[in-house]
Amino acid sequence: MSVRDIIKHPHVTEKAMDKMDFQNKLLFIVDVDATKDEIVDAIETQFDVTIENVTTMVTMDGDKKAEVTLSEDDDAQEVASRIGVF
């Protein structure tokens, strides 16, 4: 599975924006079959950031959502701005 296939798109909701602002976290919709290690590799490679933690969950719609905690050296708002969330 290639890096581009793992990350589908950022997940942008009011709750996701609060996590970005106050907890330095980003949320992504990812491929259902992707492992946490593959998600970490894909996001670190694609967005040039360091990830401290990844939590995944499968929604009732069948999508897989990944909550990614960035290191203190990376700013979630800056990364979100680069990828076009704002």
PDB file of N, CA and C in Angstrom:
ATOM      1  N   MET A   1       0.847  -1.171   0.000  1.00  0.00           N
ATOM      2  CA  MET A   1       0.000   0.000   0.000  1.00  0.00           C
ATOM      3  C   MET A   1       0.900   1.243   0.000  1.00  0.00           C
ATOM      4  N   SER A   2       0.649   2.160  -0.920  1.00  0.00           N
ATOM      5  CA  SER A   2       1.502   3.343  -1.010  1.00  0.00           C
ATOM      6  C   SER A   2       1.070   4.399   0.004  1.00  0.00           C
ATOM      7  N   VAL A   3       1.953   5.345   0.236  1.00  0.00           N
ATOM      8  CA  VAL A   3       1.699   6.430   1.189  1.00  0.00           C
ATOM      9  C   VAL A   3       0.451   7.211   0.805  1.00  0.00           C
ATOM     10  N   ARG A   4       0.261   7.446  -0.468  1.00  0.00           N
ATOM     11  CA  ARG A   4      -0.900   8.215  -0.949  1.00  0.00           C
ATOM     12  C   ARG A   4      -2.214   7.467  -0.750  1.00  0.00           C
ATOM     13  N   ASP A   5      -2.159   6.126  -0.744  1.00  0.00           N
ATOM     14  CA  ASP A   5      -3.375   5.331  -0.578  1.00  0.00           C
ATOM     15  C   ASP A   5      -3.835   5.250   0.875  1.00  0.00           C
ATOM     16  N   ILE A   6      -2.916   5.433   1.815  1.00  0.00           N
ATOM     17  CA  ILE A   6      -3.245   5.279   3.233  1.00  0.00           C
ATOM     18  C   ILE A   6      -4.084   6.453   3.738  1.00  0.00           C
ATOM     19  N   ILE A   7      -3.662   7.678   3.457  1.00  0.00           N
ATOM     20  CA  ILE A   7      -4.382   8.861   3.935  1.00  0.00           C
ATOM     21  C   ILE A   7      -5.398   9.277   2.877  1.00  0.00           C
ATOM     22  N   LYS A   8      -6.668   9.262   3.251  1.00  0.00           N
ATOM     23  CA  LYS A   8      -7.704   9.673   2.307  1.00  0.00           C
ATOM     24  C   LYS A   8      -7.901  11.185   2.334  1.00  0.00           C
ATOM     25  N   HIS A   9      -8.151  11.740   3.542  1.00  0.00           N
ATOM     26  CA  HIS A   9      -8.327  13.189   3.677  1.00  0.00           C
ATOM     27  C   HIS A   9      -8.348  13.571   5.149  1.00  0.00           C
ATOM     28  N   PRO A  10      -8.103  14.868   5.447  1.00  0.00           N
ATOM     29  CA  PRO A  10      -8.218  15.321   6.837  1.00  0.00           C
ATOM     30  C   PRO A  10      -9.679  15.286   7.272  1.00  0.00           C
ATOM     31  N   HIS A  11      -9.901  15.040   8.533  1.00  0.00           N
ATOM     32  CA  HIS A  11     -11.255  15.036   9.100  1.00  0.00           C
ATOM     33  C   HIS A  11     -11.427  16.359   9.842  1.00  0.00           C
ATOM     34  N   VAL A  12     -12.293  17.216   9.317  1.00  0.00           N
ATOM     35  CA  VAL A  12     -12.434  18.561   9.871  1.00  0.00           C
ATOM     36  C   VAL A  12     -13.839  18.733  10.436  1.00  0.00           C
ATOM     37  N   THR A  13     -13.901  18.809  11.760  1.00  0.00           N
ATOM     38  CA  THR A  13     -15.141  19.104  12.467  1.00  0.00           C
ATOM     39  C   THR A  13     -14.810  20.115  13.561  1.00  0.00           C
ATOM     40  N   GLU A  14     -15.830  20.598  14.242  1.00  0.00           N
ATOM     41  CA  GLU A  14     -15.586  21.539  15.332  1.00  0.00           C
ATOM     42  C   GLU A  14     -14.755  20.877  16.434  1.00  0.00           C
ATOM     43  N   LYS A  15     -15.056  19.626  16.734  1.00  0.00           N
ATOM     44  CA  LYS A  15     -14.301  18.888  17.748  1.00  0.00           C
ATOM     45  C   LYS A  15     -12.849  18.683  17.308  1.00  0.00           C
ATOM     46  N   ALA A  16     -12.646  18.376  16.033  1.00  0.00           N
ATOM     47  CA  ALA A  16     -11.294  18.198  15.505  1.00  0.00           C
ATOM     48  C   ALA A  16     -10.499  19.500  15.577  1.00  0.00           C
ATOM     49  N   MET A  17     -11.172  20.619  15.319  1.00  0.00           N
ATOM     50  CA  MET A  17     -10.496  21.929  15.393  1.00  0.00           C
ATOM     51  C   MET A  17     -10.088  22.242  16.829  1.00  0.00           C
ATOM     52  N   ASP A  18     -10.918  21.897  17.813  1.00  0.00           N
ATOM     53  CA  ASP A  18     -10.567  22.096  19.223  1.00  0.00           C
ATOM     54  C   ASP A  18      -9.340  21.264  19.591  1.00  0.00           C
ATOM     55  N   LYS A  19      -9.301  20.013  19.131  1.00  0.00           N
ATOM     56  CA  LYS A  19      -8.149  19.152  19.420  1.00  0.00           C
ATOM     57  C   LYS A  19      -6.886  19.713  18.773  1.00  0.00           C
ATOM     58  N   MET A  20      -7.041  20.270  17.581  1.00  0.00           N
ATOM     59  CA  MET A  20      -5.897  20.859  16.896  1.00  0.00           C
ATOM     60  C   MET A  20      -5.386  22.067  17.677  1.00  0.00           C
ATOM     61  N   ASP A  21      -6.290  22.920  18.130  1.00  0.00           N
ATOM     62  CA  ASP A  21      -5.912  24.142  18.827  1.00  0.00           C
ATOM     63  C   ASP A  21      -5.326  23.889  20.211  1.00  0.00           C
ATOM     64  N   PHE A  22      -5.939  22.973  20.978  1.00  0.00           N
ATOM     65  CA  PHE A  22      -5.584  22.836  22.385  1.00  0.00           C
ATOM     66  C   PHE A  22      -4.745  21.609  22.728  1.00  0.00           C
ATOM     67  N   GLN A  23      -4.743  20.575  21.852  1.00  0.00           N
ATOM     68  CA  GLN A  23      -4.013  19.346  22.168  1.00  0.00           C
ATOM     69  C   GLN A  23      -2.956  18.994  21.132  1.00  0.00           C
ATOM     70  N   ASN A  24      -2.771  19.834  20.115  1.00  0.00           N
ATOM     71  CA  ASN A  24      -1.786  19.608  19.054  1.00  0.00           C
ATOM     72  C   ASN A  24      -2.020  18.275  18.338  1.00  0.00           C
ATOM     73  N   LYS A  25      -3.305  18.002  18.010  1.00  0.00           N
ATOM     74  CA  LYS A  25      -3.686  16.764  17.343  1.00  0.00           C
ATOM     75  C   LYS A  25      -4.348  17.065  16.005  1.00  0.00           C
ATOM     76  N   LEU A  26      -4.168  16.141  15.054  1.00  0.00           N
ATOM     77  CA  LEU A  26      -4.843  16.201  13.769  1.00  0.00           C
ATOM     78  C   LEU A  26      -5.632  14.914  13.581  1.00  0.00           C
ATOM     79  N   LEU A  27      -6.751  15.005  12.867  1.00  0.00           N
ATOM     80  CA  LEU A  27      -7.559  13.832  12.575  1.00  0.00           C
ATOM     81  C   LEU A  27      -7.604  13.610  11.077  1.00  0.00           C
ATOM     82  N   PHE A  28      -7.466  12.352  10.677  1.00  0.00           N
ATOM     83  CA  PHE A  28      -7.485  11.973   9.271  1.00  0.00           C
ATOM     84  C   PHE A  28      -8.412  10.785   9.079  1.00  0.00           C
ATOM     85  N   ILE A  29      -9.054  10.717   7.920  1.00  0.00           N
ATOM     86  CA  ILE A  29      -9.736   9.502   7.490  1.00  0.00           C
ATOM     87  C   ILE A  29      -8.696   8.719   6.699  1.00  0.00           C
ATOM     88  N   VAL A  30      -8.491   7.463   7.088  1.00  0.00           N
ATOM     89  CA  VAL A  30      -7.442   6.642   6.483  1.00  0.00           C
ATOM     90  C   VAL A  30      -8.049   5.345   5.942  1.00  0.00           C
ATOM     91  N   ASP A  31      -7.253   4.595   5.199  1.00  0.00           N
ATOM     92  CA  ASP A  31      -7.676   3.316   4.659  1.00  0.00           C
ATOM     93  C   ASP A  31      -8.000   2.355   5.812  1.00  0.00           C
ATOM     94  N   VAL A  32      -9.074   1.622   5.683  1.00  0.00           N
ATOM     95  CA  VAL A  32      -9.532   0.728   6.748  1.00  0.00           C
ATOM     96  C   VAL A  32      -8.500  -0.350   7.071  1.00  0.00           C
ATOM     97  N   ASP A  33      -7.736  -0.775   6.096  1.00  0.00           N
ATOM     98  CA  ASP A  33      -6.765  -1.847   6.305  1.00  0.00           C
ATOM     99  C   ASP A  33      -5.397  -1.354   6.780  1.00  0.00           C
ATOM    100  N   ALA A  34      -5.219  -0.041   6.924  1.00  0.00           N
ATOM    101  CA  ALA A  34      -3.927   0.514   7.317  1.00  0.00           C
ATOM    102  C   ALA A  34      -3.655   0.266   8.802  1.00  0.00           C
ATOM    103  N   THR A  35      -2.423  -0.121   9.110  1.00  0.00           N
ATOM    104  CA  THR A  35      -2.018  -0.309  10.504  1.00  0.00           C
ATOM    105  C   THR A  35      -1.533   1.025  11.065  1.00  0.00           C
ATOM    106  N   LYS A  36      -1.374   1.069  12.381  1.00  0.00           N
ATOM    107  CA  LYS A  36      -0.897   2.307  13.013  1.00  0.00           C
ATOM    108  C   LYS A  36       0.503   2.672  12.514  1.00  0.00           C
ATOM    109  N   ASP A  37       1.367   1.671  12.361  1.00  0.00           N
ATOM    110  CA  ASP A  37       2.720   1.936  11.865  1.00  0.00           C
ATOM    111  C   ASP A  37       2.691   2.507  10.450  1.00  0.00           C
ATOM    112  N   GLU A  38       1.823   1.974   9.591  1.00  0.00           N
ATOM    113  CA  GLU A  38       1.704   2.500   8.227  1.00  0.00           C
ATOM    114  C   GLU A  38       1.171   3.928   8.234  1.00  0.00           C
ATOM    115  N   ILE A  39       0.234   4.211   9.131  1.00  0.00           N
ATOM    116  CA  ILE A  39      -0.327   5.564   9.243  1.00  0.00           C
ATOM    117  C   ILE A  39       0.751   6.535   9.686  1.00  0.00           C
ATOM    118  N   VAL A  40       1.531   6.158  10.690  1.00  0.00           N
ATOM    119  CA  VAL A  40       2.622   7.013  11.177  1.00  0.00           C
ATOM    120  C   VAL A  40       3.612   7.293  10.053  1.00  0.00           C
ATOM    121  N   ASP A  41       4.045   6.254   9.346  1.00  0.00           N
ATOM    122  CA  ASP A  41       5.001   6.425   8.247  1.00  0.00           C
ATOM    123  C   ASP A  41       4.442   7.335   7.162  1.00  0.00           C
ATOM    124  N   ALA A  42       3.183   7.132   6.810  1.00  0.00           N
ATOM    125  CA  ALA A  42       2.574   7.923   5.739  1.00  0.00           C
ATOM    126  C   ALA A  42       2.479   9.399   6.113  1.00  0.00           C
ATOM    127  N   ILE A  43       2.037   9.691   7.331  1.00  0.00           N
ATOM    128  CA  ILE A  43       1.871  11.093   7.744  1.00  0.00           C
ATOM    129  C   ILE A  43       3.222  11.760   7.936  1.00  0.00           C
ATOM    130  N   GLU A  44       4.176  11.062   8.556  1.00  0.00           N
ATOM    131  CA  GLU A  44       5.507  11.646   8.745  1.00  0.00           C
ATOM    132  C   GLU A  44       6.176  11.925   7.409  1.00  0.00           C
ATOM    133  N   THR A  45       6.027  11.024   6.457  1.00  0.00           N
ATOM    134  CA  THR A  45       6.632  11.202   5.142  1.00  0.00           C
ATOM    135  C   THR A  45       5.962  12.325   4.361  1.00  0.00           C
ATOM    136  N   GLN A  46       4.654  12.308   4.343  1.00  0.00           N
ATOM    137  CA  GLN A  46       3.910  13.256   3.512  1.00  0.00           C
ATOM    138  C   GLN A  46       3.934  14.682   4.054  1.00  0.00           C
ATOM    139  N   PHE A  47       3.908  14.843   5.380  1.00  0.00           N
ATOM    140  CA  PHE A  47       3.783  16.185   5.947  1.00  0.00           C
ATOM    141  C   PHE A  47       5.019  16.652   6.699  1.00  0.00           C
ATOM    142  N   ASP A  48       6.078  15.846   6.733  1.00  0.00           N
ATOM    143  CA  ASP A  48       7.343  16.204   7.366  1.00  0.00           C
ATOM    144  C   ASP A  48       7.147  16.623   8.825  1.00  0.00           C
ATOM    145  N   VAL A  49       6.523  15.747   9.604  1.00  0.00           N
ATOM    146  CA  VAL A  49       6.293  15.983  11.029  1.00  0.00           C
ATOM    147  C   VAL A  49       6.740  14.758  11.814  1.00  0.00           C
ATOM    148  N   THR A  50       6.815  14.911  13.142  1.00  0.00           N
ATOM    149  CA  THR A  50       7.127  13.796  14.025  1.00  0.00           C
ATOM    150  C   THR A  50       5.882  13.487  14.845  1.00  0.00           C
ATOM    151  N   ILE A  51       5.500  12.219  14.882  1.00  0.00           N
ATOM    152  CA  ILE A  51       4.285  11.803  15.560  1.00  0.00           C
ATOM    153  C   ILE A  51       4.636  11.096  16.866  1.00  0.00           C
ATOM    154  N   GLU A  52       3.944  11.487  17.937  1.00  0.00           N
ATOM    155  CA  GLU A  52       4.153  10.863  19.237  1.00  0.00           C
ATOM    156  C   GLU A  52       3.197   9.704  19.477  1.00  0.00           C
ATOM    157  N   ASN A  53       1.952   9.827  18.990  1.00  0.00           N
ATOM    158  CA  ASN A  53       0.949   8.807  19.275  1.00  0.00           C
ATOM    159  C   ASN A  53      -0.115   8.792  18.178  1.00  0.00           C
ATOM    160  N   VAL A  54      -0.677   7.619  17.939  1.00  0.00           N
ATOM    161  CA  VAL A  54      -1.790   7.472  16.997  1.00  0.00           C
ATOM    162  C   VAL A  54      -2.868   6.627  17.659  1.00  0.00           C
ATOM    163  N   THR A  55      -4.086   7.118  17.587  1.00  0.00           N
ATOM    164  CA  THR A  55      -5.250   6.367  18.048  1.00  0.00           C
ATOM    165  C   THR A  55      -6.172   6.202  16.857  1.00  0.00           C
ATOM    166  N   THR A  56      -6.649   4.984  16.623  1.00  0.00           N
ATOM    167  CA  THR A  56      -7.546   4.760  15.493  1.00  0.00           C
ATOM    168  C   THR A  56      -8.890   4.251  15.985  1.00  0.00           C
ATOM    169  N   MET A  57      -9.911   4.529  15.187  1.00  0.00           N
ATOM    170  CA  MET A  57     -11.245   4.017  15.476  1.00  0.00           C
ATOM    171  C   MET A  57     -11.986   3.854  14.158  1.00  0.00           C
ATOM    172  N   VAL A  58     -12.855   2.876  14.090  1.00  0.00           N
ATOM    173  CA  VAL A  58     -13.686   2.684  12.906  1.00  0.00           C
ATOM    174  C   VAL A  58     -15.055   3.263  13.230  1.00  0.00           C
ATOM    175  N   THR A  59     -15.515   4.179  12.391  1.00  0.00           N
ATOM    176  CA  THR A  59     -16.798   4.840  12.623  1.00  0.00           C
ATOM    177  C   THR A  59     -17.947   3.915  12.238  1.00  0.00           C
ATOM    178  N   MET A  60     -19.150   4.326  12.583  1.00  0.00           N
ATOM    179  CA  MET A  60     -20.335   3.534  12.242  1.00  0.00           C
ATOM    180  C   MET A  60     -20.568   3.511  10.731  1.00  0.00           C
ATOM    181  N   ASP A  61     -19.996   4.482  10.017  1.00  0.00           N
ATOM    182  CA  ASP A  61     -20.107   4.527   8.559  1.00  0.00           C
ATOM    183  C   ASP A  61     -19.119   3.576   7.878  1.00  0.00           C
ATOM    184  N   GLY A  62     -18.209   2.977   8.655  1.00  0.00           N
ATOM    185  CA  GLY A  62     -17.226   2.065   8.092  1.00  0.00           C
ATOM    186  C   GLY A  62     -15.921   2.740   7.720  1.00  0.00           C
ATOM    187  N   ASP A  63     -15.777   4.034   8.045  1.00  0.00           N
ATOM    188  CA  ASP A  63     -14.523   4.750   7.801  1.00  0.00           C
ATOM    189  C   ASP A  63     -13.592   4.549   8.987  1.00  0.00           C
ATOM    190  N   LYS A  64     -12.289   4.596   8.732  1.00  0.00           N
ATOM    191  CA  LYS A  64     -11.313   4.512   9.806  1.00  0.00           C
ATOM    192  C   LYS A  64     -10.761   5.903  10.047  1.00  0.00           C
ATOM    193  N   LYS A  65     -10.854   6.353  11.303  1.00  0.00           N
ATOM    194  CA  LYS A  65     -10.401   7.686  11.675  1.00  0.00           C
ATOM    195  C   LYS A  65      -9.140   7.538  12.523  1.00  0.00           C
ATOM    196  N   ALA A  66      -8.112   8.317  12.199  1.00  0.00           N
ATOM    197  CA  ALA A  66      -6.856   8.286  12.946  1.00  0.00           C
ATOM    198  C   ALA A  66      -6.656   9.635  13.625  1.00  0.00           C
ATOM    199  N   GLU A  67      -6.483   9.601  14.939  1.00  0.00           N
ATOM    200  CA  GLU A  67      -6.182  10.810  15.716  1.00  0.00           C
ATOM    201  C   GLU A  67      -4.684  10.797  15.993  1.00  0.00           C
ATOM    202  N   VAL A  68      -3.994  11.790  15.461  1.00  0.00           N
ATOM    203  CA  VAL A  68      -2.539  11.820  15.484  1.00  0.00           C
ATOM    204  C   VAL A  68      -2.059  12.938  16.404  1.00  0.00           C
ATOM    205  N   THR A  69      -1.247  12.585  17.400  1.00  0.00           N
ATOM    206  CA  THR A  69      -0.646  13.579  18.294  1.00  0.00           C
ATOM    207  C   THR A  69       0.734  13.927  17.761  1.00  0.00           C
ATOM    208  N   LEU A  70       0.941  15.207  17.471  1.00  0.00           N
ATOM    209  CA  LEU A  70       2.227  15.668  16.945  1.00  0.00           C
ATOM    210  C   LEU A  70       3.189  15.973  18.089  1.00  0.00           C
ATOM    211  N   SER A  71       4.477  15.950  17.796  1.00  0.00           N
ATOM    212  CA  SER A  71       5.485  16.291  18.797  1.00  0.00           C
ATOM    213  C   SER A  71       5.401  17.781  19.116  1.00  0.00           C
ATOM    214  N   GLU A  72       6.023  18.169  20.201  1.00  0.00           N
ATOM    215  CA  GLU A  72       6.008  19.583  20.607  1.00  0.00           C
ATOM    216  C   GLU A  72       6.711  20.475  19.589  1.00  0.00           C
ATOM    217  N   ASP A  73       7.617  19.898  18.795  1.00  0.00           N
ATOM    218  CA  ASP A  73       8.343  20.679  17.785  1.00  0.00           C
ATOM    219  C   ASP A  73       7.471  21.036  16.590  1.00  0.00           C
ATOM    220  N   ASP A  74       6.364  20.313  16.399  1.00  0.00           N
ATOM    221  CA  ASP A  74       5.471  20.551  15.259  1.00  0.00           C
ATOM    222  C   ASP A  74       4.181  21.199  15.745  1.00  0.00           C
ATOM    223  N   ASP A  75       3.660  22.118  14.950  1.00  0.00           N
ATOM    224  CA  ASP A  75       2.431  22.817  15.295  1.00  0.00           C
ATOM    225  C   ASP A  75       1.298  22.313  14.408  1.00  0.00           C
ATOM    226  N   ALA A  76       0.247  21.773  15.020  1.00  0.00           N
ATOM    227  CA  ALA A  76      -0.874  21.211  14.267  1.00  0.00           C
ATOM    228  C   ALA A  76      -1.550  22.266  13.394  1.00  0.00           C
ATOM    229  N   GLN A  77      -1.654  23.500  13.876  1.00  0.00           N
ATOM    230  CA  GLN A  77      -2.285  24.558  13.085  1.00  0.00           C
ATOM    231  C   GLN A  77      -1.479  24.864  11.830  1.00  0.00           C
ATOM    232  N   GLU A  78      -0.161  24.869  11.957  1.00  0.00           N
ATOM    233  CA  GLU A  78       0.706  25.153  10.802  1.00  0.00           C
ATOM    234  C   GLU A  78       0.603  24.031   9.774  1.00  0.00           C
ATOM    235  N   VAL A  79       0.579  22.789  10.248  1.00  0.00           N
ATOM    236  CA  VAL A  79       0.463  21.644   9.345  1.00  0.00           C
ATOM    237  C   VAL A  79      -0.906  21.681   8.652  1.00  0.00           C
ATOM    238  N   ALA A  80      -1.955  21.962   9.405  1.00  0.00           N
ATOM    239  CA  ALA A  80      -3.303  22.045   8.835  1.00  0.00           C
ATOM    240  C   ALA A  80      -3.375  23.139   7.778  1.00  0.00           C
ATOM    241  N   SER A  81      -2.718  24.232   8.021  1.00  0.00           N
ATOM    242  CA  SER A  81      -2.691  25.340   7.052  1.00  0.00           C
ATOM    243  C   SER A  81      -1.986  24.896   5.775  1.00  0.00           C
ATOM    244  N   ARG A  82      -0.875  24.154   5.918  1.00  0.00           N
ATOM    245  CA  ARG A  82      -0.125  23.675   4.752  1.00  0.00           C
ATOM    246  C   ARG A  82      -0.933  22.713   3.891  1.00  0.00           C
ATOM    247  N   ILE A  83      -1.757  21.879   4.527  1.00  0.00           N
ATOM    248  CA  ILE A  83      -2.503  20.876   3.763  1.00  0.00           C
ATOM    249  C   ILE A  83      -3.857  21.385   3.300  1.00  0.00           C
ATOM    250  N   GLY A  84      -4.195  22.617   3.630  1.00  0.00           N
ATOM    251  CA  GLY A  84      -5.403  23.225   3.089  1.00  0.00           C
ATOM    252  C   GLY A  84      -6.656  23.067   3.916  1.00  0.00           C
ATOM    253  N   VAL A  85      -6.522  22.824   5.203  1.00  0.00           N
ATOM    254  CA  VAL A  85      -7.696  22.714   6.067  1.00  0.00           C
ATOM    255  C   VAL A  85      -8.375  24.065   6.248  1.00  0.00           C
ATOM    256  N   PHE A  86      -7.589  25.123   6.313  1.00  0.00           N
ATOM    257  CA  PHE A  86      -8.159  26.476   6.496  1.00  0.00           C
ATOM    258  C   PHE A  86      -8.434  27.111   5.153  1.00  0.00           C
TER     259      PHE A  86
END
